[in-house]
Structures are given as structure tokens and as C-alpha cells.
Tab-separated table of C-alpha atoms in Angstrom:
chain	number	residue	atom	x	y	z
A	1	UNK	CA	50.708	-18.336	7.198
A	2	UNK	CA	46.679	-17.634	8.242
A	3	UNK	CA	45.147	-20.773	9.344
A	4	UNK	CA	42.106	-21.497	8.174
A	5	UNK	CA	40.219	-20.129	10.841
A	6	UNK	CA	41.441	-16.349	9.629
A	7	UNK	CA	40.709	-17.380	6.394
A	8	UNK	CA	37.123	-18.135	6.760
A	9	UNK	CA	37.319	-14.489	8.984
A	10	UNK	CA	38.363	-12.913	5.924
A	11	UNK	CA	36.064	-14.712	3.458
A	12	UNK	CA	33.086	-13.730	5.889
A	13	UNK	CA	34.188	-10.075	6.072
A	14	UNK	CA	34.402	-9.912	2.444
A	15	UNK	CA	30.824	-11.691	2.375
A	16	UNK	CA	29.546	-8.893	4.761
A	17	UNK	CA	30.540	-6.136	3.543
A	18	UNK	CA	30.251	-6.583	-0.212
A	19	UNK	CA	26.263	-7.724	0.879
A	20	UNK	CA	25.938	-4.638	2.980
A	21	UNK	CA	27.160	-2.578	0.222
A	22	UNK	CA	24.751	-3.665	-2.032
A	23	UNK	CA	21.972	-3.557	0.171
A	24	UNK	CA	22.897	-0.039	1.216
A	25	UNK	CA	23.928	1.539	-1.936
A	26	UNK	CA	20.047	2.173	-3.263
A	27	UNK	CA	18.923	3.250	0.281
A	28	UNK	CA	21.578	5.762	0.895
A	29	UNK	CA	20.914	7.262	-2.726
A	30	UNK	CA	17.237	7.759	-2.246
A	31	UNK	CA	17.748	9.052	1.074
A	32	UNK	CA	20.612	11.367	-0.316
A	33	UNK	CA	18.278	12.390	-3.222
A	34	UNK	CA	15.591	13.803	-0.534
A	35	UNK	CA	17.628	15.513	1.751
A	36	UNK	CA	19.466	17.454	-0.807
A	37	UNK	CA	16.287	18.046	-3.162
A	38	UNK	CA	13.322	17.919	-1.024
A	39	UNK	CA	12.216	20.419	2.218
A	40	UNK	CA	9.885	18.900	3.772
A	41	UNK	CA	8.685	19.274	8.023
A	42	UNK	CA	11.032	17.203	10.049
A	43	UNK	CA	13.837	17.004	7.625
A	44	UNK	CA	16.293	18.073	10.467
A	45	UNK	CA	14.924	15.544	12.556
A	46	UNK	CA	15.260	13.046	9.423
A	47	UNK	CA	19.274	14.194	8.877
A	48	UNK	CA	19.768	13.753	12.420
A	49	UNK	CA	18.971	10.389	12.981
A	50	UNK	CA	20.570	9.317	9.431
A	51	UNK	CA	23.993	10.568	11.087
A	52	UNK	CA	22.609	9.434	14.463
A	53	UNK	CA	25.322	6.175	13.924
A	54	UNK	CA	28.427	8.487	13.579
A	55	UNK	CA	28.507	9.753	17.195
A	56	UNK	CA	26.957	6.932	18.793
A	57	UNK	CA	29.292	5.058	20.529
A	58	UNK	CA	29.080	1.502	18.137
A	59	UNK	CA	28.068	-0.642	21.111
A	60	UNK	CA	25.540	1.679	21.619
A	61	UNK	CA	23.641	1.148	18.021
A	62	UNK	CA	24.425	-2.636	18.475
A	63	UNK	CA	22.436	-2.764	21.893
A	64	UNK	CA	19.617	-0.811	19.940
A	65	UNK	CA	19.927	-3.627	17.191
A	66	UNK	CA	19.855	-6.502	19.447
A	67	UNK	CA	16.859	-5.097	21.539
A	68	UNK	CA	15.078	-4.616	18.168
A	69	UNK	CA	16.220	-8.014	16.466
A	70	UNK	CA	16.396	-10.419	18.794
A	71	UNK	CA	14.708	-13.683	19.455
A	72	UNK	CA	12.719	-11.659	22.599
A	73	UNK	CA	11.699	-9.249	21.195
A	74	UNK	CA	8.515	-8.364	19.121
A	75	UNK	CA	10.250	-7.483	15.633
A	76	UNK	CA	12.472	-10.025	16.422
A	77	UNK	CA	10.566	-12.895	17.080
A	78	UNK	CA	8.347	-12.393	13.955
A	79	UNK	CA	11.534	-12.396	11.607
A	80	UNK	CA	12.624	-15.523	13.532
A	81	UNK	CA	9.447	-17.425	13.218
A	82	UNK	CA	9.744	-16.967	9.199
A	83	UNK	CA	13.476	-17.992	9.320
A	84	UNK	CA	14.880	-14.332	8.823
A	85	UNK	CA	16.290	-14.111	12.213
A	86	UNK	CA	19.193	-11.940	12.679
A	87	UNK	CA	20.676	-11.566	15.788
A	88	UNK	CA	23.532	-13.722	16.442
A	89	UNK	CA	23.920	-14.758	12.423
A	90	UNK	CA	26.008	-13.365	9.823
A	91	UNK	CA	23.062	-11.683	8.391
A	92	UNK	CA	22.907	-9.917	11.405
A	93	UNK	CA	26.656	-8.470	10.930
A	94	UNK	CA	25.703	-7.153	7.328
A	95	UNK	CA	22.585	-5.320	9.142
A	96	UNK	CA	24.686	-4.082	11.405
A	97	UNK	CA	27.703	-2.907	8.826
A	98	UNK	CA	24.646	-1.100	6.642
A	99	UNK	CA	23.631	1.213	9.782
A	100	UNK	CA	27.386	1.973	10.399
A	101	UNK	CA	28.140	2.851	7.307
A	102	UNK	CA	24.827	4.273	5.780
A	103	UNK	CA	25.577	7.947	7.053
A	104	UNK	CA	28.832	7.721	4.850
A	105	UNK	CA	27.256	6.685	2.016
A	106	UNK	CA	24.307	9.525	2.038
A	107	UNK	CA	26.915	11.941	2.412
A	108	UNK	CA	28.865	11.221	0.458
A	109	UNK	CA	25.852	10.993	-2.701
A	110	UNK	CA	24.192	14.061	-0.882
A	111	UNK	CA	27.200	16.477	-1.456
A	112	UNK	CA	26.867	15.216	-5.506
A	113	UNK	CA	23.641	15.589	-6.156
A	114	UNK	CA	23.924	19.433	-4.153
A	115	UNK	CA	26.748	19.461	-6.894
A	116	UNK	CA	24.542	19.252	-10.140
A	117	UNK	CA	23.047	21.934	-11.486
A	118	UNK	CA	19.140	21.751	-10.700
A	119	UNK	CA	18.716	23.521	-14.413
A	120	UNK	CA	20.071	21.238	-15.917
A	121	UNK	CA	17.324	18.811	-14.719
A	122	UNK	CA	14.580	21.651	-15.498
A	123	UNK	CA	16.128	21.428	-18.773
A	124	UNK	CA	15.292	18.392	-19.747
A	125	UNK	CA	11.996	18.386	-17.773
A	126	UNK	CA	10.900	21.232	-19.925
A	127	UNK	CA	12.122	19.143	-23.022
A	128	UNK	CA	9.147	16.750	-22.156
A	129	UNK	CA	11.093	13.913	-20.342
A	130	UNK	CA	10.019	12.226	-17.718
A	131	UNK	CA	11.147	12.675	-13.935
A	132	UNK	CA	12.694	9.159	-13.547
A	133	UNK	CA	14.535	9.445	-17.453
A	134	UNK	CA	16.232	12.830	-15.789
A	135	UNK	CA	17.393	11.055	-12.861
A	136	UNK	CA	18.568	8.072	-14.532
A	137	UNK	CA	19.969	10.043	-17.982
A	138	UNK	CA	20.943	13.464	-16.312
A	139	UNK	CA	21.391	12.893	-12.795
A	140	UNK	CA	22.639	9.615	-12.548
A	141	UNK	CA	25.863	9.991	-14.467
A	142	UNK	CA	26.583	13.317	-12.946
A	143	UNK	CA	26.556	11.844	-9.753
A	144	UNK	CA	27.940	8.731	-10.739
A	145	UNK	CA	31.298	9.558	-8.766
A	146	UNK	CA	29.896	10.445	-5.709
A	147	UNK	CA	27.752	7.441	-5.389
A	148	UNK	CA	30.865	5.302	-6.098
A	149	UNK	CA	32.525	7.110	-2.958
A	150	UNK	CA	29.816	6.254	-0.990
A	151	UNK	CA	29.875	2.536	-1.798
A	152	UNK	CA	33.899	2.578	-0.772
A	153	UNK	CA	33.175	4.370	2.134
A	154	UNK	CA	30.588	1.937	2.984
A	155	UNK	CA	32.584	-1.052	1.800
A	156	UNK	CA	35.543	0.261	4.417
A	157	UNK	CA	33.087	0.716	7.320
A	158	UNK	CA	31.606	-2.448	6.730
A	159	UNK	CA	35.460	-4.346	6.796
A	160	UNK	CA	36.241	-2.194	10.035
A	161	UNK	CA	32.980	-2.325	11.525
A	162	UNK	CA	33.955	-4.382	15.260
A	163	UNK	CA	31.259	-2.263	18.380
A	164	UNK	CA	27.983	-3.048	17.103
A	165	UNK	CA	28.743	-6.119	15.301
A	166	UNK	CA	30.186	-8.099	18.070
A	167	UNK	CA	27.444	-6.659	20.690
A	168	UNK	CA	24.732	-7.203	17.976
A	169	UNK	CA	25.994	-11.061	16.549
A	170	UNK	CA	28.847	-11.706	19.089
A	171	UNK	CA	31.777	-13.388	18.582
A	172	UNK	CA	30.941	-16.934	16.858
A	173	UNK	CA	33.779	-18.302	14.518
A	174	UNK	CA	32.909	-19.412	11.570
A	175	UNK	CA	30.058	-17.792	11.408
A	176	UNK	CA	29.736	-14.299	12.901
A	177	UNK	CA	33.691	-13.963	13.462
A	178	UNK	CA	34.765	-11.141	11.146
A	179	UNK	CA	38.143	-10.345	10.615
A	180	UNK	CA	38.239	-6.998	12.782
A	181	UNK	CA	37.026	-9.822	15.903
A	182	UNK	CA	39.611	-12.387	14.757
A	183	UNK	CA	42.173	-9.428	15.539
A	184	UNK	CA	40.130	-8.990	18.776
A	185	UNK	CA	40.256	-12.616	20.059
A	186	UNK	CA	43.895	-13.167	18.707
A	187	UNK	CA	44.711	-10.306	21.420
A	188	UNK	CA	43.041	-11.992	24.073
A	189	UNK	CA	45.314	-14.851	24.133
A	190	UNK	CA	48.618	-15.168	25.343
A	191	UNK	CA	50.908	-15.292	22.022
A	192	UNK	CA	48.267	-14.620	19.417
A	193	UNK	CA	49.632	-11.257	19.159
A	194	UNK	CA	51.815	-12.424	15.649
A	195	UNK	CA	48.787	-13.765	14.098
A	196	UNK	CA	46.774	-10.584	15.152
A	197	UNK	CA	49.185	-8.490	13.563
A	198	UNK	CA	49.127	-10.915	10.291
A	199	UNK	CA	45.537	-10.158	10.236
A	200	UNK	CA	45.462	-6.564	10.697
A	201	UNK	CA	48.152	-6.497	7.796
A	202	UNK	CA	45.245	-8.731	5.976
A	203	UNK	CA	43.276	-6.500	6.464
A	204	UNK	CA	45.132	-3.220	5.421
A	205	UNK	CA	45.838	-4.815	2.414
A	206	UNK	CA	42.288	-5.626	1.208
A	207	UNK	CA	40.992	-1.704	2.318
A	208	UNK	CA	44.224	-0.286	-0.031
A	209	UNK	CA	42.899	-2.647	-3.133
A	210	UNK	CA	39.314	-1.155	-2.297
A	211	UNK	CA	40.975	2.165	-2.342
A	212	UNK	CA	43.035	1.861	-5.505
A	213	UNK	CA	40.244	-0.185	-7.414
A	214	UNK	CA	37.347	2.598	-5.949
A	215	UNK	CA	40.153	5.198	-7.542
A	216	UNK	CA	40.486	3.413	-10.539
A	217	UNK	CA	37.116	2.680	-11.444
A	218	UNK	CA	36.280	7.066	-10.611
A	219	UNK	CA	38.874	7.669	-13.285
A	220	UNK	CA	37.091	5.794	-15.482
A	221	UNK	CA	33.736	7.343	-15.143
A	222	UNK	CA	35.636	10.547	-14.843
A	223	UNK	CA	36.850	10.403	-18.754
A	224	UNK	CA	33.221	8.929	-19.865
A	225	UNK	CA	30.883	11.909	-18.111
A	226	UNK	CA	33.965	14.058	-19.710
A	227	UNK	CA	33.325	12.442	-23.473
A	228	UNK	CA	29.691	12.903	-23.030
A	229	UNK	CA	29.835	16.300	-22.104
């Protein structure tokens, strides 16, 4: 049985990556949206530093975080003085879950939108519609798919997400202890090492429902684009 200790782990996973998502999802499509429509100088540069979090070594982007966000620092300081402070609080994991998994997400929605047809969208334009009624009545259901990979991609990253979140917020239970640290600290002490492994089956379990619910809902969009077409 989890104690309730790995149960408030799990419900603050859950809480930070579903809020990451969210926050993400929007970002990663406009960002998507320019690199694969848009040239523009310094869009190298641009893609580079999107994917910058995929070969950093995590600690390394939670060091950059916490010199950023915390208390000492300029940025920092001004969130904390309006109550928006970050580092070491939960709302500091989902920051730090959003940069980890934000390079999934945009390319994962990049490769779709490369996928549609640009004359289809000159189509329409040509038809007299506006730019934003082709994205959201062309492009938006065409990509639908791929923006729905993105978000289980991020989702995933966000539940696994341990470097940067534990250099970035630490290790605080009950409120910045998220199930991939519970495993962590259950492995530091001397027979935790059953309830580590009950929370890394926790944990496999919740990323195969993400899977199989992320597959199911695709279907589903699958057979509508399908009946509209």
C-alpha cells in the first residue's frame, strides 16, 4: 500500500504536469507554426535554443532556472515581491517540466504542420478568408493529431522530469516532492527500496493510461478529419 506521503507525490505530479501541459501546449504550437512556415534571420539560432533542453544535461537547465528565478536574483526577486515566486515551489516544478518538455512538443506540431499542404491554405486564402479562419478551419484540424502528440509527449516529460526539477525546486515533500523524487529519496534509505519500486510501478502505470488514452483520443480525431474530408 502507498502511504500517504506517495500519494500526495503522485497527486502533485499529476498537478504538474497536466498544468505544464496546458501552459505549454499554445507556446509550442506558435513556435512550431514559425519555424515550419516562416524564414526569417536567426531562425537557426531560434531552433537551436528551442532544442537547447534536449542535450543539456537536466541539472544543467535547472541551474540556469534557479540563477534566473530565484529569490537573488533580478528576475527573481521582482516575481517574488508580487507573490509569483518560483524557485523552490511547485510552480517552479511546472516551469521547469514546460522547458523539458517544450522541444517535444514543437516537434512534434512542427513535423504536422510541414505535413499540410501549404495550397490548401492558399486555397482558402484566395477564397477570401481570413488568415486566422485558415489556421483555425484548415490548419487546425489537419494538424490536430500532431498537436495531440505533442501534449503526450509533454505530459510524459513532465511525469519523468527529476534533473532540473529537483536542482531548480529541490526536494520538499509535500510540496515540491514529485513522484520521480519520491523514487529518488525512497533509494536513499536503507529498506525503502520496496516502496521505490511500488512507485516506479505507479508511475508506469499512469504514463501507459496517458499512452492508451493519447491513442485513443488520435483515433478519434483520425475518423472525424476522415468524415470531413
Amino acid at each position: 500500500m502507498l502511504d500517504p506521503a506517495a500519494l500526495t507525490a503522485l497527486r502533485l505530479s499529476l498537478q504538474v504536469a497536466f498544468c505544464a501541459t496546458l501552459l505549454a501546449v499554445p507556446l509550442a504550437l506558435a513556435m512550431a507554426w514559425v519555424l515550419a512556415r516562416r524564414d526569417f534571420w536567426g531562425k537557426s539560432l531560434i531552433n537551436a535554443l528551442v532544442h537547447l533542453p534536449l542535450v543539456l544535461p537536466p541539472v544543467v537547465t535547472g541551474y540556469v532556472l534557479l540563477s534566473l528565478f530565484s529569490p537573488a536574483a533580478p528576475l527573481g526577486g521582482a516575481l517574488q515581491a508580487i507573490g509569483l515566486g518560483l524557485a523552490f515551489h511547485w510552480s517552479g516544478a511546472v516551469l521547469a517540466a514546460m522547458v523539458m518538455g517544450f522541444p517535444l512538443m514543437v516537434r512534434a506540431m512542427r513535423l504536422a504542420i510541414e505535413a499540410v499542404d501549404p495550397g490548401l491554405e492558399d486555397a482558402a486564402s484566395t477564397l477570401g478568408a481570413p488568415r486566422g479562419a485558415v489556421f483555425a478551419r484548415v490548419t487546425l484540424p489537419l494538424i490536430a493529431p500532431g498537436i495531440l502528440a505533442g501534449a503526450v509527449l509533454g505530459f510524459a516529460k513532465a511525469m519523468g522530469e527529476f534533473g532540473a526539477t529537483i536542482t531548480f525546486v529541490a526536494n520538499i515533500p509535500g510540496q515540491t516532492q514529485t513522484l520521480p523524487i519520491a523514487i529518488w529519496t525512497e533509494l536513499q534509505v536503507p529498506g525503502g527500496e520496496a516502496q521505490a519500486a511500488r512507485l516506479a510501478l505507479l508511475a508506469c502505470g499512469v504514463a501507459i493510461a496517458a499512452v492508451l488514452a493519447s491513442e485513443l483520443l488520435a483515433q478519434r480525431v483520425a475518423k472525424r478529419i476522415g468524415a470531413r474530408a
